[in-house]
Structures are given as structure tokens and as C-alpha cells.
Amino acid sequence: MSSACFVVSLQLLYLFQVSNSFPLLHLISVGITTSSSLTPFDPGFNISAVAALAESLPTHSWEFGTATEALLELHSPLLSVFGPAPFPDAVYHPDSVPSLSYAAANIVLGTGANGLSDGAGAVGDPASLGVAAVMLGKTNASFAAAAKSEIDYIVDVAPRWVNGAISQRADVPELWADFMFMAPPFLAYYAADSRNVSLLEIAYRQCGLQREVLLFGSNSSTPSPLNSSPTNGLWHHIVGPQSAEPGLWSTGNGWASMGMARVLATILKAPAPPATPWRADAIADLTGWIKEIVDGARAAPLDGGLLRNYLNDTTTAHGFGEISGSSMLAAVAYRMAILAPEAFPAATYVAWADTIRVELGKNDAAGNPHITSEGIVTPAVNPLGWGDTAPWTAGSPEGNNFVVLMYAAWRDCIWAGVCTR
Ligand SMILES: *[C@@H]1O[C@H](CO)[C@@H](O)[C@H](O)[C@H]1NC(C)=O
Ligand SMILES: *[C@@H]1O[C@H](CO)[C@@H](O)[C@H](O)[C@H]1NC(C)=O
Ligand SMILES: *[C@@H]1O[C@H](CO)[C@@H](O)[C@H](O)[C@H]1NC(C)=O
Ligand SMILES: *[C@@H]1O[C@H](CO)[C@@H](O)[C@H](O)[C@H]1NC(C)=O
Ligand SMILES: *[C@@H]1O[C@H](CO)[C@@H](O)[C@H](O)[C@H]1NC(C)=O
């Protein structure tokens, strides 16, 4: 299939959100081998340079996991949960799916919490490679077994907070907003792929339990009402005995809202049996919980057109305008304008995300481009030190990949006829 024909086919699929044409989808998805057709629109900066660097910067398990998801959304939009019909019973050959060849080259199979790579004490970080492990498992039993064993560890072994929320740390119960992007989307994907409705429900319930602690500081197992937090919907970073961090970290709110957007997309598209009484609640709750965060971010004071590293901090050096959280939250707004258009009207949410995308094409206050000729997106928060007050300009593995997620979300939104160039 020529790339021009391929793009037209993709665009039609997004426009009509075709759900009953699995053979066609499969034909198209296995035809994805080139990337030029997948960056058809100019976002105002060199997305090819950003994406190339995004692939080469990672060195830690969650960074490889984030890059794996970015590669999937960029190169294989029909296989991502944001595609129109991501759950055909298909076998994907790693060599024709860049995300999967990347994951296969970077996953280090192990045991327990480290089943999909050494997580350095984290539960969620290796799980960020879980979606790819499920897909790789279609052609390689070692990956299928590793994905199952990682699920069993997370659900049955990992420590739990008093309300049942699964810990981000393997040694003590401690909750991190970061966990939301890494584990619940994997639980949901594994569940949808294996038709396990109870596991799919666990993925949804976990989002509510984590929100309870990280947004409200409550230990309840029943979700608090929408829009009732003292922080205007914005999550704290870490609650627990080791690394407690009450700040309203921009990247953390990006992790949490994009994690929930992936769980929501999975629940919307999973081949669920008709009797799934919690499904309607899950769709309404997740939509509301994501919107709380995006609305809190939209209301936060900007710095140089970007969200601040600590979203409410206008007085100290921790509050500098920063690209990582900004681009992830913009990506969430683009995705939600498609997934839940009534709650996220394009006139408000796409317009807001566009301001961040357009800002990235400009220079910062010092006159330096936000995106350098090498494809570094700057200034970012230090990816290994959220409390660092020095803006990171050497290339953030997270930040570069979040910009790829934002680009893929914007491109798909144009294909769906909702965003404009
Ligand atoms: C964009 O970046 C790619 C990869 O670094 C490079 O090959 C290309 O020439 C750049 N395009 C422009 C217009 O600068
Ligand atoms: C499956 O993947 C593992 C880990 O990368 C590799 O060692 C093994 O050779 C693969 N097996 C097959 C049949 O490709
Ligand atoms: C579904 O997943 C849960 C949690 O991992 C597991 O306990 C259960 O056995 C699974 N059900 C089936 C039918 O595989
Ligand atoms: C929640 O549980 C933690 C851990 O047991 C405890 O330290 C904290 O005080 C509890 N918070 C509330 C609001 O009860
Ligand atoms: C920002 O929010 C945090 C967490 O609620 C709070 O501790 C801090 O005082 C707030 N900062 C400002 C400047 O309002």
C-alpha cells in the first residue's frame, strides 16, 4: 500500500471510527513500516528530530516504557488503545511495529517486581513495558509468560495502601502519581486482551483508589465527589513513608491523567460482555477524574506560556514554566476531545492544548528555541530530580517522549476531523 493511500485509509477510519472492519484494520496495521506518512502535519517544530531523540534518550525502565508507548502511538496508531478498534485477535510481528522491536530490545526479563526489567524498587516502572510485552507475547511465549507473571505480582503480591490502592514501591505501601501511567493501563490492556472482565474492573477501581489518596489525602475506598478537592483537582505527587511529596507536580498530573485516559480508552474499546454493570460508572468516573486534572491545569498560572513545574508555585524557583507536564497535559486534552467530546468540547480543550503546542514552536524568554535543532525540547524538569530548580536543557527522556505523545494525539485528532492544523 502506498503511503498516500495508507494515510487516506487511516483518516477514513478515524472519521468514521470504524469498529466492524477488523480484517481491513489488520491489513493496514501490518502495512505500517514507514514513518514519513505518520508525521503528515507540521506542528510548528521538527517532530522528526524530537521523535528520533525521544527514542535514544531513555536509560531507565519507565523511560523505555514511555518511549515504547510513544512509538506505538506515533507509528502504529491503529494498535494503540486510542485507535478506533485496537482489540482484534491479531498477531503483530515485532519487525513491522517499531514499538515492539524497541521493547524487545530493551526489556530485560526477570522475576517478581522486576519481571519486565529492573525497576530499582518500583512496582510500576517495569509495568510500563507491559502493553508491549502482551503484544510481543503473541509471537514469543517468553514475553507472554513475563506479562502474566508481572500482572500476578502487581495484583497479588505488591504492597497495598490501607484503602487497597496498589503501591508504587515494592518494599512499603507508598503511592505515586507516576504509577498511574505505568501500571493501570497495563492491567486494563492485559484484561481486554485476555477478556478478563474482573481484571478490567480492577484497573478502573485502582484509578479511584489512587485518586482518593493522592488528590484528597483520604483513605476511603469510595470515591469522593468530583470537583471537591482543596487543590482544584490537582493531584499531590507522593503519599507515603519514604518519599512523601505534597507538591502539585505538573509531570505527576500528566502521568495521572494520561494513565486514566489510556484506561478509559481501553474500557471503551474492550470487547466486554453485555453484562458489565460497572462499565457505565467507569466511563463517567474516569472522564470526570481526568477532567478535574485538566481543568485544574487550565486554571493554573502559566510561566512563559507553559505550565509550571509545580503548577501553583508562582513564588519560588520550583515553579518555572516547563515542557514535560505541559506537553503531556496537552496530549490528554487532545485525546479527551475525541474520547469524551461532550465533557471536553474542542472549542475549549483543543484550543487550550493548541496554545501549548504552538508555544513549543517558539523561543523561550531568553530567546532560545524550545526545540533545538538536535530535537531537544527545553526547558524541562530534571527527569531524575523533581525538586531541582535548574531547568534541564540536555534532553529529558520523559519530556521528549511526552511531546511525541502530544504530536500523535494532535495528528489523530486532525484525522478525526476535530482538530485543525
Ligand atoms: C528535522 O529533523 C530531522 C532529523 O533530525 C532532519 O533530518 C531534518 O532535516 C529536519 N528538518 C528540518 C526542516 O530541519
Ligand atoms: C523470545 O524472546 C526472548 C527474550 O528476548 C529471546 O531470548 C528468545 O529467543 C525469543 N524466542 C523466540 C522463539 O523468538
Ligand atoms: C482475571 O484476573 C484476575 C486478576 O489477575 C485473576 O485472579 C483471575 O483468575 C483472572 N480470570 C481469568 C478467567 O483468567
Ligand atoms: C491513612 O493511612 C495512613 C497509613 O496507614 C495514615 O498514616 C494516615 O494517617 C491515614 N490518613 C487518614 C486521613 O486517615
Ligand atoms: C500549592 O499547593 C500545595 C499542595 O496543596 C500547597 O502545599 C502549597 O502551599 C501551594 N502553594 C501555593 C503558592 O499556593
Coordinates of C-alpha atoms and ligand atoms in Angstrom, one line a residue:
M1 CA 0.0 0.0 0.0
S2 CA 1.4 3.4 -0.9
S3 CA 1.9 5.9 1.9
A4 CA -0.6 8.3 0.4
C5 CA -3.3 5.6 0.2
F6 CA -2.4 4.5 3.7
V7 CA -2.9 7.9 5.2
V8 CA -6.3 8.3 3.4
S9 CA -7.3 4.9 4.8
L10 CA -6.3 5.9 8.3
Q11 CA -8.1 9.2 8.1
L12 CA -11.3 7.5 7.0
L13 CA -11.0 5.0 9.9
Y14 CA -10.7 7.9 12.4
L15 CA -13.5 9.9 10.8
F16 CA -16.0 7.0 11.0
Q17 CA -14.4 5.3 14.0
V18 CA -15.0 2.0 12.1
S19 CA -15.4 -0.8 14.6
N20 CA -16.6 -3.7 12.4
S21 CA -13.8 -4.0 9.9
F22 CA -11.1 -5.9 11.7
P23 CA -9.7 -7.6 8.5
L24 CA -9.2 -4.1 7.0
L25 CA -7.6 -2.8 10.2
H26 CA -5.4 -5.8 10.3
L27 CA -4.3 -5.3 6.7
I28 CA -3.5 -1.7 7.3
S29 CA -1.8 -2.3 10.6
V30 CA 0.6 -4.9 9.3
G31 CA 1.4 -2.5 6.4
I32 CA 2.9 0.1 8.8
T33 CA 6.5 0.0 8.1
T34 CA 7.4 3.5 7.1
S35 CA 7.2 6.6 9.3
S36 CA 7.0 9.5 6.9
S37 CA 3.3 9.1 6.4
L38 CA 2.8 9.2 10.1
T39 CA 4.0 12.8 10.6
P40 CA 1.9 14.4 7.9
F41 CA 1.2 17.7 9.7
D42 CA 3.6 20.4 10.8
P43 CA 3.1 21.2 14.5
G44 CA 5.3 24.3 14.3
F45 CA 8.6 22.4 15.1
N46 CA 10.6 19.5 13.8
I47 CA 8.7 16.5 15.2
S48 CA 11.0 14.1 13.4
A49 CA 14.0 15.4 15.3
V50 CA 12.1 15.3 18.6
A51 CA 10.9 11.7 17.9
A52 CA 14.4 10.5 16.9
L53 CA 15.9 11.8 20.2
A54 CA 12.9 10.5 22.2
E55 CA 13.9 7.0 21.1
S56 CA 17.6 7.3 22.0
L57 CA 17.5 9.2 25.4
P58 CA 15.9 6.5 27.7
T59 CA 18.1 4.6 30.1
H60 CA 15.6 3.5 32.9
S61 CA 12.7 1.0 32.8
W62 CA 9.9 3.6 32.9
E63 CA 11.7 5.7 30.3
F64 CA 11.9 2.7 27.9
G65 CA 8.2 2.1 28.7
T66 CA 7.2 5.6 27.9
A67 CA 9.2 5.6 24.7
T68 CA 7.6 2.3 23.8
E69 CA 4.1 3.8 24.2
A70 CA 5.2 7.0 22.2
L71 CA 6.5 4.8 19.4
L72 CA 3.3 2.8 19.3
E73 CA 1.0 5.9 19.2
L74 CA 3.3 7.6 16.6
H75 CA 4.0 4.7 14.2
S76 CA 1.1 2.3 14.9
P77 CA -1.9 4.3 15.7
L78 CA -4.3 1.5 15.0
L79 CA -2.7 -0.7 17.6
S80 CA -2.8 1.8 20.4
V81 CA -5.8 2.0 22.6
F82 CA -6.6 5.4 21.1
G83 CA -7.1 3.7 17.7
P84 CA -10.6 3.1 16.5
A85 CA -10.6 -0.7 17.2
P86 CA -7.4 -1.8 19.0
F87 CA -8.6 -5.3 20.0
P88 CA -8.7 -7.5 17.0
D89 CA -7.3 -11.0 17.7
A90 CA -4.3 -10.3 15.6
V91 CA -0.6 -11.3 15.7
Y92 CA 1.8 -8.4 15.3
H93 CA 5.3 -9.1 14.0
P94 CA 7.8 -7.2 16.1
D95 CA 9.8 -6.3 13.0
S96 CA 6.9 -4.4 11.4
V97 CA 6.0 -2.5 14.6
P98 CA 8.7 -0.1 15.8
S99 CA 7.4 0.0 19.3
L100 CA 7.7 -3.8 19.6
S101 CA 11.1 -4.1 18.2
Y102 CA 12.2 -1.3 20.6
A103 CA 10.6 -3.0 23.5
A104 CA 12.0 -6.4 22.7
A105 CA 15.5 -4.9 22.5
N106 CA 15.1 -3.1 25.9
I107 CA 13.1 -5.4 28.1
V108 CA 15.3 -7.5 30.4
L109 CA 13.2 -10.4 31.6
G110 CA 13.4 -11.1 35.3
T111 CA 11.1 -12.1 38.2
G112 CA 8.7 -10.6 40.7
A113 CA 8.6 -6.8 40.6
N114 CA 11.4 -6.9 38.1
G115 CA 9.7 -9.2 35.6
L116 CA 9.9 -6.9 32.7
S117 CA 13.2 -5.0 33.7
D118 CA 14.9 -4.0 36.9
G119 CA 12.6 -1.4 38.5
A120 CA 15.1 -0.3 41.2
G121 CA 12.5 -0.9 43.9
A122 CA 9.5 0.3 41.9
V123 CA 6.3 -1.7 41.2
G124 CA 5.1 0.4 38.3
D125 CA 8.2 1.2 36.4
P126 CA 8.7 -2.2 34.8
A127 CA 5.0 -2.5 34.3
S128 CA 5.2 0.5 31.8
L129 CA 6.6 -2.1 29.4
G130 CA 3.6 -4.4 29.9
V131 CA 1.5 -3.5 27.0
A132 CA 4.3 -4.2 24.6
A133 CA 5.0 -7.5 26.4
V134 CA 1.5 -8.6 25.8
M135 CA 1.8 -7.8 22.1
L136 CA 5.2 -9.5 21.9
G137 CA 3.7 -12.4 23.7
K138 CA 1.6 -13.2 20.6
T139 CA 4.8 -14.4 18.8
N140 CA 7.1 -15.3 21.8
A141 CA 5.9 -17.3 24.8
S142 CA 8.6 -15.9 27.0
F143 CA 7.0 -12.4 26.8
A144 CA 3.5 -13.8 27.3
A145 CA 4.7 -15.6 30.5
A146 CA 6.5 -12.5 31.7
A147 CA 3.5 -10.3 31.2
K148 CA 1.3 -12.8 33.1
S149 CA 3.8 -13.0 35.9
E150 CA 4.1 -9.2 36.1
I151 CA 0.3 -9.0 36.4
D152 CA 0.2 -11.6 39.1
Y153 CA 2.9 -9.7 41.0
I154 CA 1.1 -6.3 40.8
V155 CA -2.4 -7.7 41.7
D156 CA -1.5 -10.4 44.2
V157 CA 1.9 -9.5 45.8
A158 CA 2.7 -5.8 45.6
P159 CA 2.0 -3.9 48.9
R160 CA -1.3 -2.0 49.2
W161 CA -2.3 1.2 50.8
V162 CA -4.9 0.9 53.6
N163 CA -7.8 1.5 51.1
G164 CA -6.5 -1.1 48.6
A165 CA -4.5 1.2 46.3
I166 CA -1.5 -0.7 44.9
S167 CA 1.9 0.7 45.9
Q168 CA 4.4 2.2 43.6
R169 CA 7.1 0.9 45.9
A170 CA 7.9 -2.8 46.4
D171 CA 9.1 -2.6 50.0
V172 CA 6.4 -0.3 51.6
P173 CA 3.0 1.0 50.7
E174 CA 3.6 4.3 49.0
L175 CA 1.5 5.9 46.3
W176 CA 3.0 8.0 43.4
A177 CA 1.1 9.8 40.7
D178 CA 3.7 8.4 38.3
F179 CA 2.3 4.9 38.9
M180 CA -0.9 5.8 37.0
F181 CA 0.7 5.9 33.6
M182 CA 2.7 2.7 34.2
A183 CA 0.5 0.1 35.8
P184 CA -3.2 0.7 35.4
P185 CA -3.0 0.9 31.6
F186 CA -1.2 -2.4 31.5
L187 CA -3.7 -4.0 33.8
A188 CA -6.5 -2.8 31.6
Y189 CA -4.8 -3.8 28.3
Y190 CA -3.9 -7.3 29.7
A191 CA -7.6 -7.6 30.8
A192 CA -9.0 -6.5 27.4
D193 CA -6.7 -8.8 25.5
S194 CA -7.4 -11.8 27.7
R195 CA -11.2 -11.0 28.0
N196 CA -10.8 -10.8 31.8
V197 CA -13.7 -8.5 32.9
S198 CA -12.8 -8.7 36.6
L199 CA -9.2 -7.5 35.9
L200 CA -10.6 -4.7 33.7
E201 CA -12.7 -3.6 36.7
I202 CA -9.6 -3.7 38.9
A203 CA -7.8 -1.3 36.6
Y204 CA -10.8 1.2 36.9
R205 CA -11.2 0.8 40.7
Q206 CA -7.4 1.3 41.2
C207 CA -7.7 4.7 39.5
G208 CA -10.4 5.7 42.0
L209 CA -8.4 4.4 45.0
Q210 CA -5.2 6.2 43.9
R211 CA -7.2 9.4 43.4
E212 CA -8.6 9.1 46.8
V213 CA -5.2 9.2 48.5
L214 CA -3.3 11.4 46.0
L215 CA -6.0 14.0 45.5
F216 CA -7.8 14.1 48.8
G217 CA -5.4 12.6 51.4
S218 CA -8.3 10.3 52.3
N219 CA -8.1 6.6 53.0
S220 CA -11.6 5.9 51.8
S221 CA -12.3 3.1 49.3
T222 CA -15.3 5.0 48.0
P223 CA -14.6 7.8 45.5
S224 CA -15.0 11.4 46.9
P225 CA -17.3 13.6 44.8
L226 CA -16.0 15.3 41.7
N227 CA -14.5 18.8 42.0
S228 CA -14.4 18.7 45.8
S229 CA -10.7 18.7 46.4
P230 CA -8.9 21.6 48.1
T231 CA -6.3 21.7 45.3
N232 CA -8.7 22.5 42.4
G233 CA -8.5 18.9 41.1
L234 CA -4.7 18.7 41.0
W235 CA -3.0 15.6 42.5
H236 CA -0.2 15.6 45.0
H237 CA 2.9 13.8 43.9
I238 CA 3.7 11.1 46.5
V239 CA 1.9 10.0 49.7
G240 CA 3.8 7.5 51.9
P241 CA 6.6 6.9 54.4
Q242 CA 9.7 7.2 52.2
S243 CA 9.5 10.0 49.7
A244 CA 6.4 12.0 50.6
E245 CA 6.0 15.0 48.3
P246 CA 2.8 17.0 48.6
G247 CA 3.6 19.4 45.8
L248 CA 1.2 19.7 42.8
W249 CA 3.8 18.4 40.3
S250 CA 3.0 19.1 36.7
T251 CA 4.5 15.9 35.3
G252 CA 2.8 13.9 38.0
N253 CA -0.6 15.3 37.0
G254 CA 0.4 14.4 33.4
W255 CA 1.2 10.8 34.4
A256 CA -2.1 10.5 36.3
S257 CA -4.4 12.0 33.7
M258 CA -2.8 10.2 30.7
G259 CA -2.8 6.9 32.6
M260 CA -6.5 7.3 33.2
A261 CA -7.1 8.3 29.6
R262 CA -5.5 5.1 28.5
V263 CA -7.6 3.1 30.9
L264 CA -10.7 4.9 29.7
A265 CA -9.9 4.2 26.1
T266 CA -9.3 0.5 26.9
I267 CA -12.6 0.2 28.7
L268 CA -14.5 1.9 25.9
K269 CA -12.9 -0.4 23.2
A270 CA -12.5 -3.7 25.1
P271 CA -14.6 -6.5 23.8
A272 CA -16.7 -6.5 27.0
P273 CA -19.6 -9.0 27.5
P274 CA -23.0 -7.3 27.7
A275 CA -23.4 -7.8 31.5
T276 CA -20.7 -5.4 32.8
P277 CA -22.7 -3.4 35.4
W278 CA -19.8 -1.2 36.4
R279 CA -18.9 -0.2 32.9
A280 CA -21.1 2.9 32.6
D281 CA -19.8 4.1 36.0
A282 CA -16.2 3.6 35.0
I283 CA -16.7 5.7 31.8
A284 CA -18.4 8.5 33.7
D285 CA -16.0 8.4 36.6
L286 CA -12.8 8.3 34.6
T287 CA -14.0 11.1 32.3
G288 CA -14.7 13.2 35.4
W289 CA -11.4 12.3 37.2
I290 CA -9.4 13.2 34.1
K291 CA -11.3 16.5 33.6
E292 CA -10.6 17.5 37.2
I293 CA -6.9 17.4 36.5
V294 CA -7.1 19.1 33.1
D295 CA -9.4 21.8 34.4
G296 CA -7.0 22.4 37.4
A297 CA -4.1 22.7 35.0
R298 CA -6.0 25.0 32.7
A299 CA -6.7 27.3 35.6
A300 CA -3.1 27.3 36.9
P301 CA -0.9 30.4 36.4
L302 CA 1.4 30.0 33.4
D303 CA 5.1 31.0 33.0
G304 CA 6.1 31.9 29.5
G305 CA 3.1 30.2 28.0
L306 CA 3.9 26.9 29.7
L307 CA 2.6 25.1 32.9
R308 CA 4.8 25.5 35.9
N309 CA 6.8 22.5 37.2
Y310 CA 4.8 22.9 40.4
L311 CA 1.5 24.1 39.0
N312 CA 0.6 26.5 41.7
D313 CA 4.1 27.9 42.5
T314 CA 4.5 31.5 41.4
T315 CA 6.9 32.5 44.1
T316 CA 9.9 30.1 44.2
A317 CA 12.4 28.7 41.7
H318 CA 10.4 25.4 41.7
G319 CA 7.7 27.0 39.7
F320 CA 9.4 27.6 36.3
G321 CA 7.5 27.0 33.1
E322 CA 8.3 23.6 31.8
I323 CA 7.7 21.3 28.8
S324 CA 7.2 17.9 30.3
G325 CA 4.0 18.3 32.2
S326 CA 2.7 20.9 29.7
S327 CA 3.0 18.6 26.7
M328 CA 1.6 15.5 28.5
L329 CA -1.4 17.5 29.7
A330 CA -1.9 19.0 26.2
A331 CA -1.9 15.4 24.8
V332 CA -4.6 14.4 27.3
A333 CA -6.8 17.3 26.2
Y334 CA -6.4 16.3 22.5
R335 CA -7.2 12.6 23.4
M336 CA -10.2 13.5 25.5
A337 CA -11.7 15.8 22.9
I338 CA -12.1 12.6 20.8
L339 CA -12.9 10.1 23.6
A340 CA -15.4 12.3 25.5
P341 CA -16.4 15.2 23.3
E342 CA -19.3 16.3 25.5
A343 CA -17.2 16.7 28.6
F344 CA -14.2 18.1 26.6
P345 CA -15.6 20.4 23.9
A346 CA -13.0 21.1 21.3
A347 CA -13.6 24.9 21.4
T348 CA -12.2 24.9 24.9
Y349 CA -9.9 21.9 25.3
V350 CA -8.4 21.7 21.8
A351 CA -7.9 25.5 21.8
W352 CA -6.1 25.2 25.2
A353 CA -3.8 22.3 24.0
D354 CA -3.1 24.2 20.8
T355 CA -1.6 27.1 22.9
I356 CA 0.9 24.8 24.4
R357 CA 1.7 23.1 21.1
V358 CA 2.2 26.5 19.4
E359 CA 4.3 27.7 22.3
L360 CA 6.7 24.8 21.8
G361 CA 7.3 26.2 18.2
K362 CA 8.5 29.5 19.7
N363 CA 11.5 30.7 21.6
D364 CA 11.7 30.9 25.4
A365 CA 12.1 34.1 27.4
A366 CA 15.9 34.0 26.9
G367 CA 15.4 33.9 23.1
N368 CA 16.4 30.2 22.8
P369 CA 14.1 27.9 20.8
H370 CA 12.0 25.5 22.9
I371 CA 13.0 22.8 20.4
T372 CA 16.7 22.9 19.4
S373 CA 18.0 21.8 16.0
E374 CA 19.0 18.5 17.6
G375 CA 15.4 17.9 18.7
I376 CA 15.9 18.6 22.4
V377 CA 12.7 20.0 24.0
T378 CA 13.5 22.6 26.7
P379 CA 13.3 23.7 29.4
A380 CA 12.3 20.5 31.2
V381 CA 12.2 19.4 34.8
N382 CA 15.3 17.3 35.7
P383 CA 13.9 13.9 34.8
L384 CA 15.7 12.3 37.8
G385 CA 15.1 15.1 40.3
W386 CA 11.7 16.7 40.5
G387 CA 12.9 19.1 43.2
D388 CA 15.7 20.5 41.1
T389 CA 15.2 24.2 40.5
A390 CA 17.6 24.3 37.5
P391 CA 15.7 23.9 34.2
W392 CA 17.0 20.8 32.4
T393 CA 18.2 21.6 28.9
A394 CA 20.3 18.5 28.0
G395 CA 17.3 16.5 26.8
S396 CA 14.7 14.8 29.0
P397 CA 13.7 11.2 28.1
E398 CA 10.3 11.9 29.5
G399 CA 9.9 15.3 28.1
N400 CA 10.8 14.4 24.5
N401 CA 8.5 11.4 24.6
F402 CA 5.6 13.4 26.0
V403 CA 6.0 15.8 23.0
V404 CA 5.7 12.7 20.8
L405 CA 2.6 11.7 22.6
M406 CA 1.2 15.2 22.1
Y407 CA 2.0 15.1 18.4
A408 CA 0.3 11.7 17.9
A409 CA -2.7 12.9 19.8
W410 CA -3.0 16.1 17.7
R411 CA -2.5 14.2 14.5
D412 CA -5.2 11.6 15.3
C413 CA -7.5 14.5 16.4
I414 CA -7.0 16.1 12.9
W415 CA -7.7 12.8 11.3
A416 CA -10.9 12.6 13.3
G417 CA -11.9 16.0 11.9
V418 CA -11.9 17.6 15.4
C419 CA -8.5 19.4 15.5
T420 CA -7.3 21.7 12.7
R421 CA -3.8 22.4 11.6
Ligands
LIG1 C1 14.2 17.6 11.1 O1 15.0 16.7 11.8 C2 15.4 15.6 11.0 C3 16.0 14.6 11.9 O2 17.0 15.2 12.8 C4 16.3 16.1 9.9 O3 16.8 15.0 9.1 C5 15.6 17.1 9.1 O4 16.5 17.7 8.2 C6 15.0 18.2 10.0 N1 14.1 19.0 9.1 C7 14.2 20.3 9.1 C8 13.2 21.0 8.2 O5 15.0 21.0 9.8
LIG2 C1 11.7 -14.7 22.8 O1 12.3 -13.6 23.5 C2 13.4 -13.9 24.3 C3 13.8 -12.7 25.1 O2 14.1 -11.6 24.2 C4 14.5 -14.4 23.4 O3 15.6 -14.8 24.2 C5 14.0 -15.7 22.7 O4 15.0 -16.1 21.7 C6 12.7 -15.3 21.9 N1 12.2 -16.6 21.4 C7 11.8 -16.7 20.2 C8 11.2 -18.0 19.8 O5 11.9 -15.8 19.3
LIG3 C1 -8.6 -12.4 35.9 O1 -7.6 -11.7 36.5 C2 -7.6 -11.9 37.9 C3 -6.6 -11.0 38.5 O2 -5.3 -11.2 37.9 C4 -7.3 -13.4 38.2 O3 -7.3 -13.6 39.6 C5 -8.3 -14.2 37.5 O4 -8.0 -15.6 37.7 C6 -8.4 -13.9 36.1 N1 -9.6 -14.6 35.5 C7 -9.4 -15.4 34.5 C8 -10.7 -16.0 34.0 O5 -8.4 -15.6 33.9
LIG4 C1 -4.3 7.0 56.1 O1 -3.4 5.8 56.3 C2 -2.1 6.2 56.6 C3 -1.3 4.9 56.6 O2 -1.8 4.0 57.5 C4 -2.0 7.0 57.8 O3 -0.7 7.4 58.1 C5 -2.8 8.3 57.7 O4 -2.9 9.0 58.9 C6 -4.3 7.9 57.2 N1 -4.9 9.1 56.8 C7 -6.2 9.4 57.2 C8 -6.7 10.7 56.7 O5 -6.8 8.7 57.9
LIG5 C1 0.4 24.7 46.3 O1 -0.2 23.5 46.7 C2 0.4 22.8 47.7 C3 -0.3 21.5 47.9 O2 -1.6 21.7 48.2 C4 0.5 23.6 49.0 O3 1.2 23.0 50.0 C5 1.2 24.9 48.7 O4 1.1 25.8 49.8 C6 0.5 25.6 47.5 N1 1.4 26.8 47.1 C7 0.9 28.0 46.9 C8 1.9 29.0 46.4 O5 -0.3 28.2 46.9

